[in-house]
CSV table of C-alpha atoms in Angstrom, one decimal:
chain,number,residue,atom,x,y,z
A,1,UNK,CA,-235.7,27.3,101.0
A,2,UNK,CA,-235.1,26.2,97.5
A,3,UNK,CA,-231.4,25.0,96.4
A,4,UNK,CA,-230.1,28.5,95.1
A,5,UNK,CA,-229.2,27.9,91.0
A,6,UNK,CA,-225.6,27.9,91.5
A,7,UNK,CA,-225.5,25.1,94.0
A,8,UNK,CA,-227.1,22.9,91.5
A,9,UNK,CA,-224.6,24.0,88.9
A,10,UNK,CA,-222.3,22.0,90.7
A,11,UNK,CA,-224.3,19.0,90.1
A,12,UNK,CA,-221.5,16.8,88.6
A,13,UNK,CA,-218.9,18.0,90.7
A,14,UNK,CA,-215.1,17.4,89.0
A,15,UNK,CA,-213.9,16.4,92.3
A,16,UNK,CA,-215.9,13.9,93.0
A,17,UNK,CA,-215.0,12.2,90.0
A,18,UNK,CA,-211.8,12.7,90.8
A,19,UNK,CA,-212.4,11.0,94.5
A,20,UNK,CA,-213.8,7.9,92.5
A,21,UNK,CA,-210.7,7.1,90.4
A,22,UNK,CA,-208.8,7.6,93.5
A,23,UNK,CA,-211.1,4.9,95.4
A,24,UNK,CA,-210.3,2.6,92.2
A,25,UNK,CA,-206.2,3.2,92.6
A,26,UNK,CA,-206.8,2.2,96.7
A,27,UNK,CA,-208.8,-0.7,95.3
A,28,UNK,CA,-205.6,-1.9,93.3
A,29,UNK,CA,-203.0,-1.4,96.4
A,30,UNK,CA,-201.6,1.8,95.4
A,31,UNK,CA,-199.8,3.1,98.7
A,32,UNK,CA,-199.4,7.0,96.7
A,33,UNK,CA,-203.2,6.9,96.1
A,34,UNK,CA,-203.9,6.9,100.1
A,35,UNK,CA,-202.0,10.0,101.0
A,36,UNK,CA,-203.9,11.9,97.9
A,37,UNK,CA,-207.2,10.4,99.2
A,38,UNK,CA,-206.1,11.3,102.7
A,39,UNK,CA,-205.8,15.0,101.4
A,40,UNK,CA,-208.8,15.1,99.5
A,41,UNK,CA,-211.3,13.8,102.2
A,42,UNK,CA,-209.7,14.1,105.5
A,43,UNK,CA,-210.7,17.4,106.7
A,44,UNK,CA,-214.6,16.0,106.4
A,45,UNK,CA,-213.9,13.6,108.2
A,46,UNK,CA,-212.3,15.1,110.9
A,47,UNK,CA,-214.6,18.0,110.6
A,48,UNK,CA,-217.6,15.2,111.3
A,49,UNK,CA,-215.9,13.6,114.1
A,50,UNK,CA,-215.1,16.7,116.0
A,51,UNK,CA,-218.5,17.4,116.0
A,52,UNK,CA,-220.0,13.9,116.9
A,53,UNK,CA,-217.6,13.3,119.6
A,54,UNK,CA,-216.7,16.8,120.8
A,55,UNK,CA,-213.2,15.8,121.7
A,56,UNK,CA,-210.1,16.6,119.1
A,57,UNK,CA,-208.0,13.7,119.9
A,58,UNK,CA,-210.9,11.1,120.1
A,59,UNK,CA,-211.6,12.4,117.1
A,60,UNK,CA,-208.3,11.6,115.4
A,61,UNK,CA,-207.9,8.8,116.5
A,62,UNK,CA,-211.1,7.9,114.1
A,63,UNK,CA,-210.0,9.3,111.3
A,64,UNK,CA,-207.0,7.3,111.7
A,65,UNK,CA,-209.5,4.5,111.2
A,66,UNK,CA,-211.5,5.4,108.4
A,67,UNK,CA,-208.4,6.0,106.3
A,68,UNK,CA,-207.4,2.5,107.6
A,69,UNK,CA,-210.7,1.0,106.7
A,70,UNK,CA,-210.7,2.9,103.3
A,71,UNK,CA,-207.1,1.5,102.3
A,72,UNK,CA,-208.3,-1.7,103.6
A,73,UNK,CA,-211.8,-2.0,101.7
A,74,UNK,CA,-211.7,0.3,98.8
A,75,UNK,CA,-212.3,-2.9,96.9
A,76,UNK,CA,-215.7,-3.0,98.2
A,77,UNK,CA,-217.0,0.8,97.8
A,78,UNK,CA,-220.5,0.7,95.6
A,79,UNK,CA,-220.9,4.1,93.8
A,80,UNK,CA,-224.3,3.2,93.8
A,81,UNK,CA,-224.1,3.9,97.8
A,82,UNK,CA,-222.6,7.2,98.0
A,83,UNK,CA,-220.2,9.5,96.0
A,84,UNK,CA,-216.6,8.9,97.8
A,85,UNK,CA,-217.4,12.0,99.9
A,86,UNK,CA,-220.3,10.2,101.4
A,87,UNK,CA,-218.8,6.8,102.4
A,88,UNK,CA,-215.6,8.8,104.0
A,89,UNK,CA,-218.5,10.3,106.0
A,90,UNK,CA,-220.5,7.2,106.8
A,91,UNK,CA,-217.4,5.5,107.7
A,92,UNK,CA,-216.8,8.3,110.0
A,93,UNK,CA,-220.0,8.7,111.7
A,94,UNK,CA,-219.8,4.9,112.1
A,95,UNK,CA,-216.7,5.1,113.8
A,96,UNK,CA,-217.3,8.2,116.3
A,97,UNK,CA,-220.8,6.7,117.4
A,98,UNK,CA,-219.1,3.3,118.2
A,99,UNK,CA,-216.9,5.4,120.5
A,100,UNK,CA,-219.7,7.4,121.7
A,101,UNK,CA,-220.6,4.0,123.1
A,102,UNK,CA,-217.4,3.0,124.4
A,103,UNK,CA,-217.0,5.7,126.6
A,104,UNK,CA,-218.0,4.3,130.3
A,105,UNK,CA,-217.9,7.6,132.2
A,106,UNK,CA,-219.5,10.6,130.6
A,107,UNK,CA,-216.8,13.2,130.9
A,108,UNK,CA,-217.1,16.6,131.4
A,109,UNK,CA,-216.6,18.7,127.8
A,110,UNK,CA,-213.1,17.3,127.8
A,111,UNK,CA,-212.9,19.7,124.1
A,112,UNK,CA,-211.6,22.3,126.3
A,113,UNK,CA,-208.7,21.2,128.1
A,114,UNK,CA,-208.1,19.0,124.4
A,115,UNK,CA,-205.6,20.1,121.6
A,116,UNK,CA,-206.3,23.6,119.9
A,117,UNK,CA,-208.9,22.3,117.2
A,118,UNK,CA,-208.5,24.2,114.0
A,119,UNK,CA,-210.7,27.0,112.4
A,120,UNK,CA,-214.0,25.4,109.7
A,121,UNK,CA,-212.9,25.0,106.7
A,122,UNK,CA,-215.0,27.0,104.1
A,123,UNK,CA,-217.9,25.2,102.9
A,124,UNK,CA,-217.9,23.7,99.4
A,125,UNK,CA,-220.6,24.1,96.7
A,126,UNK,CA,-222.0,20.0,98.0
A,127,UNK,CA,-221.7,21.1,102.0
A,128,UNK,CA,-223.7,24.5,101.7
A,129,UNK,CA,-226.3,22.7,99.3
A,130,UNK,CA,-226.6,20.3,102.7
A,131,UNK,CA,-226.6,22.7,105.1
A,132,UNK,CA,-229.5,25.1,103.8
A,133,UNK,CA,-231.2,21.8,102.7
A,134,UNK,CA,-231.1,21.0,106.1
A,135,UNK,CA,-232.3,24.3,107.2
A,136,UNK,CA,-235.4,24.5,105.2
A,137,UNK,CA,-236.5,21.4,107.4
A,138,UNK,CA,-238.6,22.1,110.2
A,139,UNK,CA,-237.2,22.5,113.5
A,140,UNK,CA,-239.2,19.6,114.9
A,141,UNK,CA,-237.9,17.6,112.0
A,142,UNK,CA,-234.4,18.6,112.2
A,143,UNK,CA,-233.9,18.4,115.9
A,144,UNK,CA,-235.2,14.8,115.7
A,145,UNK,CA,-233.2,13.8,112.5
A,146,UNK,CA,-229.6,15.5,114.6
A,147,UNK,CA,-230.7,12.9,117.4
A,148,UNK,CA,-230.6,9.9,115.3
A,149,UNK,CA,-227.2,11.5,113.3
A,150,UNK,CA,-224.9,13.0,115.6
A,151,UNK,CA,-225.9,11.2,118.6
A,152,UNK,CA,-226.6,8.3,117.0
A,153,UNK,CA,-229.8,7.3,118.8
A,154,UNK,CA,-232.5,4.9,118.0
A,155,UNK,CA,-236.6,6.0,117.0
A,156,UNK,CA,-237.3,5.0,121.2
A,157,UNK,CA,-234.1,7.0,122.7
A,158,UNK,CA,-235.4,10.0,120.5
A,159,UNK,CA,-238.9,9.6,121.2
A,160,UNK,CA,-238.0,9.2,125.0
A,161,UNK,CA,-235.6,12.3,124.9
A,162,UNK,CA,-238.0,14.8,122.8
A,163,UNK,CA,-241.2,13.2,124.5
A,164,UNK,CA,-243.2,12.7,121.3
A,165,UNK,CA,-244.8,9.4,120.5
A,166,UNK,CA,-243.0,7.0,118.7
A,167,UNK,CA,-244.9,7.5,115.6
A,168,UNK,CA,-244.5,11.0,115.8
A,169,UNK,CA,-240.7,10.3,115.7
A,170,UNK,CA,-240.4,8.2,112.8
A,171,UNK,CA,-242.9,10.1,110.6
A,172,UNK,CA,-241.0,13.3,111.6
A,173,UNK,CA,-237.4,11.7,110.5
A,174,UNK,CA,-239.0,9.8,107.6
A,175,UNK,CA,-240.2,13.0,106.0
A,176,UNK,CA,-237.5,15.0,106.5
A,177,UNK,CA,-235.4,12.7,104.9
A,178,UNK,CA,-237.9,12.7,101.9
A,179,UNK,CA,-237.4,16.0,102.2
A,180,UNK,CA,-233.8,16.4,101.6
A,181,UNK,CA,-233.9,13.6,99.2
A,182,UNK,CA,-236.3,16.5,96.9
A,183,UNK,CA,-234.4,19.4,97.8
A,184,UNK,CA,-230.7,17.9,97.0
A,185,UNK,CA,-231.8,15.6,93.7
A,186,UNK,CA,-229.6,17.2,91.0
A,187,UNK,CA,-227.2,18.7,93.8
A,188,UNK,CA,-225.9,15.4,94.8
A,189,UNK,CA,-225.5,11.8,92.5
B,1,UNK,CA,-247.8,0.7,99.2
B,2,UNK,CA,-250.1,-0.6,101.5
B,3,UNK,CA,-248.5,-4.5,100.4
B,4,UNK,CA,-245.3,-2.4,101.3
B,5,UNK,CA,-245.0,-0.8,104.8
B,6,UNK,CA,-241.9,-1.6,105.5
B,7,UNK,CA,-240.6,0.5,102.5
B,8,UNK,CA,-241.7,3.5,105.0
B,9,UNK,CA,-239.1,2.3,107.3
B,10,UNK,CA,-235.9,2.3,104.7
B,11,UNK,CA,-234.9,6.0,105.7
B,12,UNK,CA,-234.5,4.8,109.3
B,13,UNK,CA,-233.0,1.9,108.7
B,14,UNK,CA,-230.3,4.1,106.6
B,15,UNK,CA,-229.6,6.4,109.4
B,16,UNK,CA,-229.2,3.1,111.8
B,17,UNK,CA,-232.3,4.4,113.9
B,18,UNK,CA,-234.6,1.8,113.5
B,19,UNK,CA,-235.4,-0.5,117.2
B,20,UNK,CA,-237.3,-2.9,118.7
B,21,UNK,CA,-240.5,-4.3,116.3
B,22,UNK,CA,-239.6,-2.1,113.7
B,23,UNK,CA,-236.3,-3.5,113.1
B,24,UNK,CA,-237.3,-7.3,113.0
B,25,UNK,CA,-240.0,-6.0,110.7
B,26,UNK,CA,-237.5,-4.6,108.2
B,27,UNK,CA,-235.0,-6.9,108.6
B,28,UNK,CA,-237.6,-9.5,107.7
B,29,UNK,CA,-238.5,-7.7,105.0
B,30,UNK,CA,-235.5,-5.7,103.1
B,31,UNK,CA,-233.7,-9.6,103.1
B,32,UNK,CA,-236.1,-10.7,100.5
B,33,UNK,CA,-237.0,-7.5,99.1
B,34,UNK,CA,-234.7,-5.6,96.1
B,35,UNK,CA,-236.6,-2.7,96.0
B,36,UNK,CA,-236.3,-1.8,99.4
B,37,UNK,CA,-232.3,-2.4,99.7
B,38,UNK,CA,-232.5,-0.1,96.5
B,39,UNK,CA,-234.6,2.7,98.3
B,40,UNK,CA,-232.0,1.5,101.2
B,41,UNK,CA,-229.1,2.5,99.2
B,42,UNK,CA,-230.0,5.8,98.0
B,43,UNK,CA,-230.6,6.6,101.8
B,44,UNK,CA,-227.8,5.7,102.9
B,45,UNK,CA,-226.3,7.5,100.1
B,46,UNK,CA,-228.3,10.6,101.6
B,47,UNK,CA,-227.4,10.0,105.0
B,48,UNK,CA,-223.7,10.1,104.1
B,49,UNK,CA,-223.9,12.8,102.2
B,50,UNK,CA,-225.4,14.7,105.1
B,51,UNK,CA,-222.1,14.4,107.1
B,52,UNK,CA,-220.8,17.2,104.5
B,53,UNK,CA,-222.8,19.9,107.3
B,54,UNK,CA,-220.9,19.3,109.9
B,55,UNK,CA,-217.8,21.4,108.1
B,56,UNK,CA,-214.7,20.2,107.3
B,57,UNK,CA,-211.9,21.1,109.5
B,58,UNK,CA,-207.9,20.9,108.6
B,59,UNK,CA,-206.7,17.8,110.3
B,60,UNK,CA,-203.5,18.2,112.7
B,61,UNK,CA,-200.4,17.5,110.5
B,62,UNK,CA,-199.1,14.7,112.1
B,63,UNK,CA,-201.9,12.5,111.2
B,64,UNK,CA,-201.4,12.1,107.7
B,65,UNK,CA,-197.7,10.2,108.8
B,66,UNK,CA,-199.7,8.3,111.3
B,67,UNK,CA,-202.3,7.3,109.0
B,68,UNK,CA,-199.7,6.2,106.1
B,69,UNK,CA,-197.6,4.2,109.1
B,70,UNK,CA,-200.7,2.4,110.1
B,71,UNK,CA,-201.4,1.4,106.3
B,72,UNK,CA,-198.5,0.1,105.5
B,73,UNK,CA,-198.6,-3.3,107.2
B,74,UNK,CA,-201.5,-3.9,106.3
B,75,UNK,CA,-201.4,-5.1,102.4
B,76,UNK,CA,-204.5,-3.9,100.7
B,77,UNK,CA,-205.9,-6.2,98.3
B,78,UNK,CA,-204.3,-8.8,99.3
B,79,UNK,CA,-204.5,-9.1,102.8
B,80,UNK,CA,-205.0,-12.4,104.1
B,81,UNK,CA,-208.7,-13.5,103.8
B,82,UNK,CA,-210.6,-13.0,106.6
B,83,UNK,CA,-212.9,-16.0,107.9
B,84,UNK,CA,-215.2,-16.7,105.3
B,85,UNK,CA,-218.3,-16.6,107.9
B,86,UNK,CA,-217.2,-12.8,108.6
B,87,UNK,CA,-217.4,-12.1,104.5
B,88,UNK,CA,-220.8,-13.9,104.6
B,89,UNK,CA,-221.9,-11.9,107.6
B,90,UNK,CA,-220.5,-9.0,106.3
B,91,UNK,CA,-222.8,-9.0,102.3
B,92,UNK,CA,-225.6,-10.1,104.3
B,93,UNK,CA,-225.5,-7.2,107.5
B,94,UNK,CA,-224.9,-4.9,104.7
B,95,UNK,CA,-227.7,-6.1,102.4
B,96,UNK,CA,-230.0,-5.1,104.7
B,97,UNK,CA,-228.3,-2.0,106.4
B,98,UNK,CA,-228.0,-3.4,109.8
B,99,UNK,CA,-224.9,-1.7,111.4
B,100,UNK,CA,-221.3,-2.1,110.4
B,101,UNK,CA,-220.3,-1.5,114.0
B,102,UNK,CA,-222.0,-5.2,114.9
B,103,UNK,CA,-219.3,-6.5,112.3
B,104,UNK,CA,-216.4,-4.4,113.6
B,105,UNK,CA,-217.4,-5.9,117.1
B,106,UNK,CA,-217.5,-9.2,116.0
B,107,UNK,CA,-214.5,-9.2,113.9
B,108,UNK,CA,-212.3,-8.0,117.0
B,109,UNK,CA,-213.9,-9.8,119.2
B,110,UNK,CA,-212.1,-12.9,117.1
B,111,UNK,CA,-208.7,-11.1,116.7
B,112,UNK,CA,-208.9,-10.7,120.3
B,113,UNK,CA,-209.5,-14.1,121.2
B,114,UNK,CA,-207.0,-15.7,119.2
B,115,UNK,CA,-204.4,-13.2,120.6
B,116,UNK,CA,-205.6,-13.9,123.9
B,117,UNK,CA,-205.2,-17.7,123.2
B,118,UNK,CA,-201.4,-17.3,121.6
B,119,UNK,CA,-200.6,-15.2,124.9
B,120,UNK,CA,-202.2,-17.5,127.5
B,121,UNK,CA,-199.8,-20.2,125.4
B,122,UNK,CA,-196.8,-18.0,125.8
B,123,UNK,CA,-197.7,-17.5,129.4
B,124,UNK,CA,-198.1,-21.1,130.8
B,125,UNK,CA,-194.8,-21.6,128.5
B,126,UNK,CA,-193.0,-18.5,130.7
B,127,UNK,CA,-194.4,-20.1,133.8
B,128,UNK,CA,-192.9,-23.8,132.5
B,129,UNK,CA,-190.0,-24.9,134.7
B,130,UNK,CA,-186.3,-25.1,132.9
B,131,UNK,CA,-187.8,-22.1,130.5
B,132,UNK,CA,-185.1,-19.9,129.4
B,133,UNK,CA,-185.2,-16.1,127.5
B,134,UNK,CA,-183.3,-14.5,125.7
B,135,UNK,CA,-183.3,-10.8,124.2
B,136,UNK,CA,-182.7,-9.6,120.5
B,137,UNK,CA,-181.4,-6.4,119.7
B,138,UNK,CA,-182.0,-4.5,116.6
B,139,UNK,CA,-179.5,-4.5,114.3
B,140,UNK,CA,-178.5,-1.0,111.5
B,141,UNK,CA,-181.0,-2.6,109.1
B,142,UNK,CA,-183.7,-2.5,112.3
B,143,UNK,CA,-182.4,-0.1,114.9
B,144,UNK,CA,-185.6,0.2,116.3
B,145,UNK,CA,-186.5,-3.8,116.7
B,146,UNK,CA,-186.3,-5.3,119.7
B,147,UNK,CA,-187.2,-9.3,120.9
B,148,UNK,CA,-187.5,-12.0,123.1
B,149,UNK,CA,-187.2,-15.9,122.6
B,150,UNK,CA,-188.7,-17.7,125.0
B,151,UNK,CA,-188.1,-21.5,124.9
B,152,UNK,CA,-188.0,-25.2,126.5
B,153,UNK,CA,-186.2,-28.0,125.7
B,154,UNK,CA,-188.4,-30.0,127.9
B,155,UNK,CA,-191.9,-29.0,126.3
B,156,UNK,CA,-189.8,-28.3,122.9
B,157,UNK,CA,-191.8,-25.2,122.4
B,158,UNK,CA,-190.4,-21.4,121.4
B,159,UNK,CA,-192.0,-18.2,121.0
B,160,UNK,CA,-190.2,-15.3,119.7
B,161,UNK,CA,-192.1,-11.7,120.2
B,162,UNK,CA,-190.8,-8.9,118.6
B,163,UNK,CA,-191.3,-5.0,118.6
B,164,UNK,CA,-190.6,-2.3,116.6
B,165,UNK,CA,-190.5,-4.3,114.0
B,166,UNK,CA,-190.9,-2.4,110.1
B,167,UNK,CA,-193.4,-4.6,108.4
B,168,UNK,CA,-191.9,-6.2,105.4
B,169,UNK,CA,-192.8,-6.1,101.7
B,170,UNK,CA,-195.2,-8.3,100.5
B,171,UNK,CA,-192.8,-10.4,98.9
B,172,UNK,CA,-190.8,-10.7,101.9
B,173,UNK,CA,-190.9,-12.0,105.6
B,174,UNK,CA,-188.6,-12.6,108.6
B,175,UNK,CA,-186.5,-16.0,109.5
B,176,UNK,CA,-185.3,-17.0,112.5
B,177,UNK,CA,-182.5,-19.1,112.5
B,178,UNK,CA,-181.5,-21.2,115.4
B,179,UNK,CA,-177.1,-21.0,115.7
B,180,UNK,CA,-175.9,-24.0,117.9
B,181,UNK,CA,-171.8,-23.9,116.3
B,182,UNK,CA,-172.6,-25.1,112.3
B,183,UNK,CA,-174.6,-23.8,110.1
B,184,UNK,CA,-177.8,-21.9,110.8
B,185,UNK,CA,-181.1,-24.2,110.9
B,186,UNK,CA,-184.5,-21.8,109.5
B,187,UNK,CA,-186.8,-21.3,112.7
B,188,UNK,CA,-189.7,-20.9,110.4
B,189,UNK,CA,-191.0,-17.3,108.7
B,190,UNK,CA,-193.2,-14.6,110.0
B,191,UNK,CA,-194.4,-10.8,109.4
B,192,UNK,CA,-194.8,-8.2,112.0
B,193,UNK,CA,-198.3,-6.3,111.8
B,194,UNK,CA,-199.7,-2.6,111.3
B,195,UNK,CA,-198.7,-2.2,115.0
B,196,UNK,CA,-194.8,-3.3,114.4
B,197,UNK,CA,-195.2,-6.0,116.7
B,198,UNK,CA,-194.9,-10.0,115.8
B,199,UNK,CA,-195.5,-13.5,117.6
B,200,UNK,CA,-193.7,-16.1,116.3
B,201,UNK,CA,-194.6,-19.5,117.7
B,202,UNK,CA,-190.9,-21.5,116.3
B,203,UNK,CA,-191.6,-24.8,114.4
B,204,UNK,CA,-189.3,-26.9,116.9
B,205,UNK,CA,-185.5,-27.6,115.6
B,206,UNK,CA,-183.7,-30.4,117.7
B,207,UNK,CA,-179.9,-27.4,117.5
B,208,UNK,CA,-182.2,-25.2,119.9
B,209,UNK,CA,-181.6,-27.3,123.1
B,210,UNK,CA,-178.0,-26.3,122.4
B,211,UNK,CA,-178.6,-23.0,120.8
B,212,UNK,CA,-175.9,-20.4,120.8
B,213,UNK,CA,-177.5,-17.5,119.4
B,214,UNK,CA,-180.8,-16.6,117.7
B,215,UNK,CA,-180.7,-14.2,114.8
B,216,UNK,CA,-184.0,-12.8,112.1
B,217,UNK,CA,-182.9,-11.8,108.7
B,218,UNK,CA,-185.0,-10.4,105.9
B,219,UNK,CA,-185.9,-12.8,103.2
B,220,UNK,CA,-188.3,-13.8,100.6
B,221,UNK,CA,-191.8,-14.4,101.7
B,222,UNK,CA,-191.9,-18.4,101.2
B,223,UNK,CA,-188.3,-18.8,103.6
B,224,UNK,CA,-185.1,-20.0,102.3
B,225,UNK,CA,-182.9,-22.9,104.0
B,226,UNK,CA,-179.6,-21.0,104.2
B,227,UNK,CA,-179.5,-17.1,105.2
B,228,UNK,CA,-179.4,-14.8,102.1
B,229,UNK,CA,-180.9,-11.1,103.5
B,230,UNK,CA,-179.9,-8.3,106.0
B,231,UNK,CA,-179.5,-9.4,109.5
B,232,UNK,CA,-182.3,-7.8,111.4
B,233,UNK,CA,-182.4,-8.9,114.9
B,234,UNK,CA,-179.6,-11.5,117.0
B,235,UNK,CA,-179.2,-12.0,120.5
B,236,UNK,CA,-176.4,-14.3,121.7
B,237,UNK,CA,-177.7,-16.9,124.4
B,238,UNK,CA,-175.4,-17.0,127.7
């Protein structure tokens, strides 16, 4: 499925430019710039945690974190690795796999018996460029590329889990993200 | 790019999916290799950007005060540097895309150590024999502060551990003073953390083995010799 025309018309996206002088005012110690930059990007990364670690308060308790680790290291954001947007979502699926890992006991959908967890957001022009870019993968490539980034596992665990051979694995998650790479070029920086 | 195998592996290694061999291999590799950290960095760019799918949700209100509360003690900028062998780990891990979470682990792993080191030394000092303690309440400018002074005249060591304690500007810091009937006698400086907490291990001051009361004011960050800000914390030793 191609990138409809008005997705890519949103190319250079005003917020995101936005997002990068707010990075800069972090970057200097500005205490005001945190709460913007808090209102700006904490819904995604909520919005990502919840669904990595299925669990509402688990999943505050890492965006607590990132914004910590944002205030803390703006200094060291590269543009060249992501648009603000990105690295507030790397940080985030960083932070909710470690957790993944620290739970000891698997517990049993804990979501429900959890705080009430708040309606989607609607999807901006750069998050439904993503999502059909991610649907116009196949569903052998997708299911093995949501293994290794919601659940965080390696090439073996996904191999293992989808019973594929290893090479099978890595050529289906390497091409995919070739894939997206095509179908998002002029949607994202 | 049959020189180049390993440049294959770079969307892997983005997503933090790469094991065994494979890893070694680009690790190897990517360290002495620009273009692949640059094929690197645009997946990882990718791989961030991909998080935008999962839909953003509105975040519970309270979170944004938690967030600001738990950035405040820590100065950005200028926070105190870090062990310089953490910075070096940390260029080099991300050079090569090898997991942020290995740093995080490692970095608390030495946080935790020293704590646990400062409270093994304020435990064998509670265990000492002739020990003493005494508690500090928080005063209006700190209603919230609370601490302990533990010390002995014997071993002259003392360790005051506070709670609740606002973390101050960055031009400023807490004094204890040690009040044994003249003038108070500075107990050395210290800052309470992100958590509101502080451990203060107390330079020793010959007034403490008659000490009277202990008190914490406000003042600048370097000390001063003679009390000058808001009284924050005092507890009166019976």
């Amino acid at each position: 499925m191609a990138v409809p025309d008005r997705l890519a018309a949103a190319a250079v996206s005003p917020g995101e430019a936005e997002g990068a002088k707010l990075v800069a005012r972090l970057a200097r110690g500005e205490a005001a710039a945190l709460g913007e930059f808090f209102d700006r990007y904490s819904s995604l990364a909520y919005g990502l945690a919840v669904r990595i670690l299925r669990d509402p308060t688990e999943a505050e308790d890492v965006v607590q974190e990132v914004f910590v680790q944002a205030w803390r290291q703006a200094a060291r954001y590269d543009a060249a690795r992501g648009t603000p947007a990105a690295w507030v979502c790397t940080m985030a699926r960083t932070r909710a796999l470690d957790q993944v890992r620290r739970r000891t006991a698997r517990r049993e959908e804990s979501a429900e018996n959890g705080p009430q967890l708040a309606a989607p957001l609607p999807d901006s022009a750069e998050a439904l460029a993503v999502r059909s870019a991610l649907a116009s993968l196949s569903d052998d490539q997708r299911r093995a590329l949501e293994l290794a980034y919601y659940e965080g596992l390696t090439q073996s665990e996904i191999a293992r889990r989808l019973d594929q051979p290893l090479g099978t694995v890595k050529t289906r998650i390497r091409t995919a993200m070739i894939r997206l790479r095509e179908t998002l070029a002029g949607v994202l920086p | 790019m049959s020189d180049h195998p390993q440049r294959e592996l770079a969307p892997l290694a983005a997503l933090g999916t790469l094991d065994g061999e494979s890893l070694l291999d680009w690790r190897e590799h990517a360290q002495g290799c620009a273009e692949c950290r640059a094929e690197l960095a645009a997946f990882e760019s990718l791989a961030g950007s991909m998080g935008l799918a999962a839909g953003a949700r509105r975040v519970p209100p309270r979170l944004r005060q938690r967030v600001m509360a738990a950035a405040v003690g820590v100065a950005a900028p200028a926070r105190p540097a870090r062990a310089p062998w953490v910075l070096a780990a940390a260029a080099s891990l991300a050079a090569v895309g090898l997991g942020a979470a290995y740093l995080s682990a490692r970095a608390q792993k030495g946080v935790l150590e020293r704590r646990l080191a400062r409270e093994s030394a304020v435990t064998s000092l509670i265990k000492a024999p002739g020990t003493r303690t005494v508690v500090l309440a928080g005063l209006p400018a700190a209603p919230g502060a609370q601490a302990r002074v533990v010390w002995n005249v014997e071993k002259r060591q003392a360790v005051l551990m506070a709670t609740g304690l606002e973390p101050p500007p960055p031009d400023k810091a807490y004094e204890l003073w040690v009040i044994a009937g003249g003038a108070p006698v500075p107990a050395g400086v210290f800052r309470s953390g992100a958590d509101w907490e502080a451990l203060h291990q107390m330079p020793w001051v010959e007034d403490a083995a008659q000490v009277k009361t202990f008190a914490v004011t406000l003042e600048p960050a370097a000390g001063v010799t003679a009390p000058t800000g808001p009284m924050v914390l005092a507890g009166a030793v019976s």
